[in-house]
Structure formats: C-alpha cells, structure tokens
mmCIF file of C-alpha atoms in Angstrom:
data_model
loop_
_atom_site.group_PDB
_atom_site.id
_atom_site.type_symbol
_atom_site.label_atom_id
_atom_site.label_comp_id
_atom_site.label_asym_id
_atom_site.label_seq_id
_atom_site.Cartn_x
_atom_site.Cartn_y
_atom_site.Cartn_z
ATOM 1 C CA MET D 2 -13.299 22.936 -3.234
ATOM 2 C CA SER D 3 -11.520 19.840 -1.971
ATOM 3 C CA GLY D 4 -9.701 19.546 1.321
ATOM 4 C CA THR D 5 -5.990 18.881 1.829
ATOM 5 C CA LEU D 6 -4.287 15.560 2.494
ATOM 6 C CA TYR D 7 -1.584 16.099 5.115
ATOM 7 C CA LEU D 8 1.170 13.468 5.362
ATOM 8 C CA ILE D 9 1.972 13.341 9.073
ATOM 9 C CA PRO D 10 5.014 11.375 10.281
ATOM 10 C CA ASN D 11 4.767 9.238 13.382
ATOM 11 C CA THR D 12 7.450 8.422 15.919
ATOM 12 C CA LEU D 13 9.638 5.352 15.295
ATOM 13 C CA GLY D 14 8.707 3.810 18.642
ATOM 14 C CA THR D 15 7.304 4.472 22.087
ATOM 15 C CA ASN D 16 10.634 5.291 23.754
ATOM 16 C CA THR D 17 11.731 8.224 21.624
ATOM 17 C CA ARG D 18 14.622 10.229 23.046
ATOM 18 C CA GLY D 19 13.124 13.465 24.330
ATOM 19 C CA GLY D 20 9.587 12.299 23.624
ATOM 20 C CA LEU D 21 7.361 13.218 20.704
ATOM 21 C CA PRO D 22 8.406 16.929 20.613
ATOM 22 C CA ALA D 23 11.975 15.820 19.855
ATOM 23 C CA VAL D 24 11.010 14.333 16.480
ATOM 24 C CA LEU D 25 7.847 16.200 15.440
ATOM 25 C CA PRO D 26 7.968 20.003 15.084
ATOM 26 C CA GLU D 27 5.343 22.030 16.916
ATOM 27 C CA ASP D 28 3.670 23.123 13.665
ATOM 28 C CA VAL D 29 3.194 19.484 12.644
ATOM 29 C CA ARG D 30 1.694 18.592 15.995
ATOM 30 C CA ASN D 31 -0.622 21.601 15.846
ATOM 31 C CA VAL D 32 -1.961 20.671 12.405
ATOM 32 C CA ALA D 33 -2.467 17.044 13.458
ATOM 33 C CA ALA D 34 -4.236 18.158 16.641
ATOM 34 C CA GLY D 35 -6.704 20.215 14.613
ATOM 35 C CA LEU D 36 -7.756 17.560 12.090
ATOM 36 C CA ARG D 37 -10.938 15.554 12.450
ATOM 37 C CA TYR D 38 -10.309 12.908 9.785
ATOM 38 C CA PHE D 39 -7.415 10.434 9.681
ATOM 39 C CA VAL D 40 -6.312 7.427 7.677
ATOM 40 C CA GLY D 41 -3.897 5.065 9.436
ATOM 41 C CA GLU D 42 -2.717 1.470 9.233
ATOM 42 C CA GLN D 43 -4.434 0.512 12.481
ATOM 43 C CA ALA D 44 -7.145 2.559 14.216
ATOM 44 C CA LYS D 45 -5.896 1.661 17.708
ATOM 45 C CA SER D 46 -2.338 2.883 17.140
ATOM 46 C CA THR D 47 -3.616 5.950 15.267
ATOM 47 C CA ARG D 48 -5.690 6.868 18.332
ATOM 48 C CA ALA D 49 -2.602 6.473 20.519
ATOM 49 C CA PHE D 50 -0.680 8.823 18.226
ATOM 50 C CA LEU D 51 -3.452 11.417 18.352
ATOM 51 C CA LYS D 52 -3.484 11.325 22.150
ATOM 52 C CA GLY D 53 0.249 11.985 22.001
ATOM 53 C CA VAL D 54 -0.104 15.099 19.844
ATOM 54 C CA GLY D 55 -2.824 16.412 22.141
ATOM 55 C CA VAL D 56 -5.987 16.619 20.060
ATOM 56 C CA SER D 57 -8.630 18.850 21.613
ATOM 57 C CA THR D 58 -11.571 16.935 20.135
ATOM 58 C CA PRO D 59 -12.579 13.759 22.000
ATOM 59 C CA ILE D 60 -10.941 10.797 20.256
ATOM 60 C CA GLN D 61 -14.278 9.039 19.762
ATOM 61 C CA GLU D 62 -15.498 12.006 17.705
ATOM 62 C CA ILE D 63 -12.588 11.805 15.251
ATOM 63 C CA ASP D 64 -13.184 9.809 12.072
ATOM 64 C CA ILE D 65 -10.362 7.249 11.799
ATOM 65 C CA ARG D 66 -10.259 4.787 8.918
ATOM 66 C CA GLU D 67 -7.755 2.054 8.137
ATOM 67 C CA LEU D 68 -5.479 1.591 5.128
ATOM 68 C CA ASN D 69 -3.126 -1.364 5.350
ATOM 69 C CA VAL D 70 -1.902 -4.364 3.350
ATOM 70 C CA ASN D 71 -5.371 -5.926 3.584
ATOM 71 C CA THR D 72 -7.174 -2.905 2.121
ATOM 72 C CA PRO D 73 -8.370 -3.536 -1.466
ATOM 73 C CA GLU D 74 -7.379 -0.902 -3.996
ATOM 74 C CA ALA D 75 -11.063 -0.459 -4.783
ATOM 75 C CA ALA D 76 -11.548 1.028 -1.301
ATOM 76 C CA ILE D 77 -9.118 3.917 -1.845
ATOM 77 C CA ASP D 78 -11.774 6.213 -3.318
ATOM 78 C CA SER D 79 -13.934 5.888 -0.211
ATOM 79 C CA LEU D 80 -10.951 6.874 1.964
ATOM 80 C CA LEU D 81 -10.398 9.947 -0.189
ATOM 81 C CA ALA D 82 -14.079 10.914 -0.285
ATOM 82 C CA PRO D 83 -14.076 13.209 2.791
ATOM 83 C CA MET D 84 -11.273 15.302 1.283
ATOM 84 C CA LEU D 85 -13.077 15.503 -2.044
ATOM 85 C CA ALA D 86 -16.023 16.834 -0.027
ATOM 86 C CA GLY D 87 -13.849 19.609 1.427
ATOM 87 C CA VAL D 88 -12.587 18.047 4.669
ATOM 88 C CA ASP D 89 -8.864 18.237 5.527
ATOM 89 C CA GLY D 90 -7.403 14.847 6.414
ATOM 90 C CA GLY D 91 -4.223 13.325 7.761
ATOM 91 C CA LEU D 92 -2.389 10.192 6.640
ATOM 92 C CA VAL D 93 -0.423 8.575 9.483
ATOM 93 C CA SER D 94 1.893 5.569 9.289
ATOM 94 C CA GLU D 95 2.506 3.067 12.074
ATOM 95 C CA ALA D 96 6.026 4.455 12.351
ATOM 96 C CA GLY D 97 7.971 7.123 10.540
ATOM 97 C CA CYS D 98 6.960 8.791 7.297
ATOM 98 C CA PRO D 99 3.670 7.850 5.622
ATOM 99 C CA ALA D 100 3.744 6.541 2.037
ATOM 100 C CA VAL D 101 7.396 5.403 2.325
ATOM 101 C CA ALA D 102 7.526 1.593 2.536
ATOM 102 C CA ASP D 103 3.904 2.068 3.520
ATOM 103 C CA PRO D 104 0.501 1.297 1.902
ATOM 104 C CA GLY D 105 -0.473 4.956 2.245
ATOM 105 C CA ALA D 106 1.223 5.622 -1.100
ATOM 106 C CA LEU D 107 -1.943 4.365 -2.815
ATOM 107 C CA LEU D 108 -3.999 7.099 -1.167
ATOM 108 C CA VAL D 109 -1.457 9.778 -2.077
ATOM 109 C CA ARG D 110 -1.402 8.680 -5.718
ATOM 110 C CA ARG D 111 -5.190 8.759 -5.885
ATOM 111 C CA ALA D 112 -5.239 12.212 -4.293
ATOM 112 C CA HIS D 113 -3.033 13.503 -7.100
ATOM 113 C CA GLU D 114 -5.273 11.871 -9.702
ATOM 114 C CA LYS D 115 -8.318 13.573 -8.184
ATOM 115 C CA GLY D 116 -6.656 16.958 -7.781
ATOM 116 C CA VAL D 117 -6.496 16.905 -3.982
ATOM 117 C CA ARG D 118 -3.666 18.985 -2.544
ATOM 118 C CA VAL D 119 -0.991 16.873 -0.845
ATOM 119 C CA VAL D 120 1.208 18.418 1.870
ATOM 120 C CA PRO D 121 4.121 16.414 3.355
ATOM 121 C CA PHE D 122 5.361 17.268 6.841
ATOM 122 C CA VAL D 123 8.763 16.878 8.442
ATOM 123 C CA GLY D 124 9.334 13.945 10.782
ATOM 124 C CA PRO D 125 11.606 10.973 11.451
ATOM 125 C CA SER D 126 12.580 8.637 8.606
ATOM 126 C CA SER D 127 14.532 5.610 9.803
ATOM 127 C CA ILE D 128 15.878 5.143 6.272
ATOM 128 C CA LEU D 129 17.444 8.593 5.969
ATOM 129 C CA LEU D 130 18.530 8.769 9.598
ATOM 130 C CA ALA D 131 20.308 5.427 9.278
ATOM 131 C CA LEU D 132 21.996 6.583 6.066
ATOM 132 C CA MET D 133 23.104 9.811 7.745
ATOM 133 C CA ALA D 134 24.679 7.912 10.631
ATOM 134 C CA SER D 135 26.198 5.085 8.567
ATOM 135 C CA GLY D 136 29.156 6.888 7.039
ATOM 136 C CA LEU D 137 28.290 5.237 3.707
ATOM 137 C CA ASN D 138 27.699 7.042 0.401
ATOM 138 C CA GLY D 139 24.873 9.561 0.796
ATOM 139 C CA GLN D 140 25.263 10.891 -2.761
ATOM 140 C CA SER D 141 23.950 7.711 -4.370
ATOM 141 C CA PHE D 142 21.733 5.199 -2.585
ATOM 142 C CA ALA D 143 18.790 2.873 -3.204
ATOM 143 C CA PHE D 144 16.104 1.553 -0.872
ATOM 144 C CA HIS D 145 14.783 -1.927 -1.681
ATOM 145 C CA GLY D 146 12.220 -2.589 1.041
ATOM 146 C CA TYR D 147 12.200 -6.279 1.943
ATOM 147 C CA LEU D 148 14.493 -8.851 0.319
ATOM 148 C CA PRO D 149 13.384 -12.447 -0.423
ATOM 149 C CA THR D 150 12.828 -14.651 2.625
ATOM 150 C CA ASP D 151 14.004 -17.823 0.859
ATOM 151 C CA ALA D 152 17.666 -18.295 1.763
ATOM 152 C CA ALA D 153 18.867 -19.088 -1.773
ATOM 153 C CA GLU D 154 16.895 -16.242 -3.347
ATOM 154 C CA ARG D 155 18.059 -13.844 -0.638
ATOM 155 C CA ALA D 156 21.715 -14.754 -1.187
ATOM 156 C CA LYS D 157 21.303 -14.291 -4.940
ATOM 157 C CA ARG D 158 19.721 -10.873 -4.428
ATOM 158 C CA LEU D 159 22.445 -9.806 -2.004
ATOM 159 C CA ARG D 160 25.145 -10.728 -4.523
ATOM 160 C CA GLU D 161 23.343 -8.737 -7.210
ATOM 161 C CA LEU D 162 23.019 -5.695 -4.973
ATOM 162 C CA GLU D 163 26.627 -5.935 -3.823
ATOM 163 C CA GLN D 164 27.838 -6.045 -7.432
ATOM 164 C CA ARG D 165 25.705 -3.017 -8.239
ATOM 165 C CA SER D 166 26.925 -1.223 -5.115
ATOM 166 C CA ARG D 167 30.565 -1.827 -5.991
ATOM 167 C CA LYS D 168 30.140 -0.826 -9.647
ATOM 168 C CA GLU D 169 28.099 2.329 -9.004
ATOM 169 C CA LYS D 170 29.517 3.197 -5.555
ATOM 170 C CA GLN D 171 25.898 3.147 -4.385
ATOM 171 C CA THR D 172 24.715 2.449 -0.841
ATOM 172 C CA GLN D 173 22.101 -0.324 -0.712
ATOM 173 C CA ILE D 174 19.404 -0.043 1.962
ATOM 174 C CA PHE D 175 16.705 -2.503 3.044
ATOM 175 C CA ILE D 176 14.622 -3.604 6.003
ATOM 176 C CA GLU D 177 13.513 -6.878 7.515
ATOM 177 C CA THR D 178 10.776 -8.171 9.794
ATOM 178 C CA PRO D 179 12.261 -7.937 13.316
ATOM 179 C CA TYR D 180 12.062 -11.652 14.051
ATOM 180 C CA ARG D 181 14.147 -12.361 10.895
ATOM 181 C CA ASN D 182 16.869 -9.804 11.684
ATOM 182 C CA LYS D 183 19.408 -12.387 12.853
ATOM 183 C CA ALA D 184 18.904 -14.496 9.734
ATOM 184 C CA MET D 185 19.427 -11.410 7.577
ATOM 185 C CA LEU D 186 22.620 -10.429 9.369
ATOM 186 C CA ASP D 187 23.940 -13.987 9.079
ATOM 187 C CA ALA D 188 23.152 -13.973 5.344
ATOM 188 C CA LEU D 189 24.976 -10.669 4.868
ATOM 189 C CA LEU D 190 28.066 -11.873 6.706
ATOM 190 C CA GLN D 191 28.100 -15.169 4.815
ATOM 191 C CA THR D 192 27.363 -13.745 1.360
ATOM 192 C CA CYS D 193 29.076 -10.353 1.089
ATOM 193 C CA ASP D 194 32.788 -9.801 0.450
ATOM 194 C CA ALA D 195 35.063 -9.269 3.434
ATOM 195 C CA THR D 196 35.803 -5.659 2.405
ATOM 196 C CA THR D 197 32.151 -4.587 2.030
ATOM 197 C CA LEU D 198 31.087 -1.937 4.541
ATOM 198 C CA LEU D 199 27.999 -3.013 6.468
ATOM 199 C CA CYS D 200 25.862 -0.841 8.729
ATOM 200 C CA VAL D 201 23.034 -1.992 10.974
ATOM 201 C CA ALA D 202 20.863 0.675 12.607
ATOM 202 C CA VAL D 203 18.545 -0.544 15.359
ATOM 203 C CA ASP D 204 15.815 1.375 17.218
ATOM 204 C CA VAL D 205 16.651 4.634 15.446
ATOM 205 C CA THR D 206 15.726 7.718 17.584
ATOM 206 C CA GLN D 207 14.852 5.468 20.527
ATOM 207 C CA GLU D 208 16.538 5.335 23.905
ATOM 208 C CA ALA D 209 18.070 1.954 23.017
ATOM 209 C CA GLU D 210 19.368 3.087 19.603
ATOM 210 C CA GLN D 211 22.408 1.262 18.206
ATOM 211 C CA ILE D 212 24.115 2.119 14.903
ATOM 212 C CA VAL D 213 27.238 0.199 13.939
ATOM 213 C CA THR D 214 29.269 0.337 10.695
ATOM 214 C CA HIS D 215 32.124 -2.087 10.063
ATOM 215 C CA ARG D 216 33.576 -4.143 7.253
ATOM 216 C CA VAL D 217 32.054 -7.604 6.875
ATOM 217 C CA LYS D 218 35.333 -9.182 7.905
ATOM 218 C CA GLY D 219 35.354 -9.031 11.675
ATOM 219 C CA TRP D 220 31.892 -7.447 11.915
ATOM 220 C CA PRO D 221 31.207 -7.143 15.681
ATOM 221 C CA GLN D 222 27.978 -9.141 16.056
ATOM 222 C CA ALA D 223 28.159 -9.044 19.839
ATOM 223 C CA ARG D 224 27.823 -5.248 19.826
ATOM 224 C CA VAL D 225 24.344 -5.210 18.317
ATOM 225 C CA ASP D 226 21.267 -6.887 19.794
ATOM 226 C CA LEU D 227 18.863 -7.461 16.869
ATOM 227 C CA HIS D 228 16.302 -9.598 18.641
ATOM 228 C CA LYS D 229 12.803 -8.424 17.646
ATOM 229 C CA ARG D 230 13.934 -4.812 17.223
ATOM 230 C CA PRO D 231 13.219 -2.633 14.164
ATOM 231 C CA ALA D 232 16.378 -2.450 12.074
ATOM 232 C CA ILE D 233 17.704 -0.879 8.892
ATOM 233 C CA PHE D 234 20.461 -2.666 6.931
ATOM 234 C CA LEU D 235 22.869 -0.783 4.672
ATOM 235 C CA PHE D 236 25.988 -1.817 2.786
ATOM 236 C CA LEU D 237 28.513 -0.389 0.343
ATOM 237 C CA GLY D 238 30.668 -2.639 -1.813
ATOM 238 C CA GLN D 239 34.347 -1.788 -1.938
#
C-alpha cells in the first residue's frame, strides 16, 4: 500500500504577523512535524521550515529532496518512489501553497497517475489573500503567473488582459520577480485605461504588508514601496 503525499503550505515570509501559528493550523503543523520525507524547492529553506514547525526527529535524519525549475521531468518518479513504497511524504513550497505557481505540480500530477493519495492542507495563498483584500471581482478571476519581460510584449499582453477583464468583468491576477516590480507598475500605469481598478498587494501576511486599490488615474505610487518585495498585481477593467 502506498503512502500519502501531503501538500503543506509554507509561510509567505520570515516576518509573518503572529508567527507561524497565525497562518498554519495546529493540525497541519503536527502532520508536518511527524513526517520523515519531504520534497521542497531548496533543501536549506525546507530545513528552516521544518525547524519552525518543531519536528521531533533530528533534521539530519529527515530525507529532504529538491524539486525546482532545474529538476528534469524524468526525475519525478524517483521523488515519488518513497511514497510508492509506503512512506508518507510532504511537498513544501518556498512560500505559500505548493503546486500553485510552483514546480511541485509535476509531482502531484504523477502521484495521481500512480494512484498515490494526495491530501492538500490549509495555509496562506498570496493570490487568494490579495484577491480577498482587493475589493475587485471575486466571482470571476484568472491567475496568469508571470507576464512577458519584454516591454512591447508585456504591453500587448496587458492590453489583451484588460480587454478581457472589461468584457467578462473578470479580475486579472499576476506576479513578478521582485526586482522588476517597479517596471511592472510603470507598465500598468502607462498601458491601462484611466478608469481601470488596479490593486498591488505587497508582503501579504507580513508585518510590512501593504495592499492598495485605486483607479489607474491618480494611482498613489508613493504609498507603496515595491523595491525587492514579493508582490501580487490585480486589475479589473471598467
């Protein structure tokens, strides 16, 4: 009988309001603390997470393997092997929910193909939390991950998404690499219509959290410090 693959959310940063217990329920922490096999994006940060949840087993005795953008798809079976052999395992992202905008989705898909039970746990999702706090349409929304980095291609994509948003009354959501946040905000303000509602959510759940929604016309740039901080961008065409 195969083991279970538990999808264990991580915090969204090291300065979480109220600490780890504020964003991860006790049951989730207890399950994570009892596992002896983990797959994470980086072994070092996975070890730090495990110390935070209070594992009883010495960290060096826990089997931690990496799954990130550099992991070949051919290696997925080896990562799943312990669970096929009956061992329960945990999938942990660098931040937030595993398998959402995260390479862990490959492991989850393979688990389903092999008949391994998959159990998702509750934890912080910057995407949903930002949507909740934005005031934009939560009945219809789409997450697009990263937009093109080329300025012309990015502007073209933004116009397409804005047209779709306006037509379908659908909130558009995406992320950016922190050091390109300012360029993304500038592109949004230069490309989108003045009446479009724009929300930027920075450091969600962290002590320095900032979430601001305003129309593009007169958007208060000075109120939000984007410099090298994790951010979620959302807009709704009007």
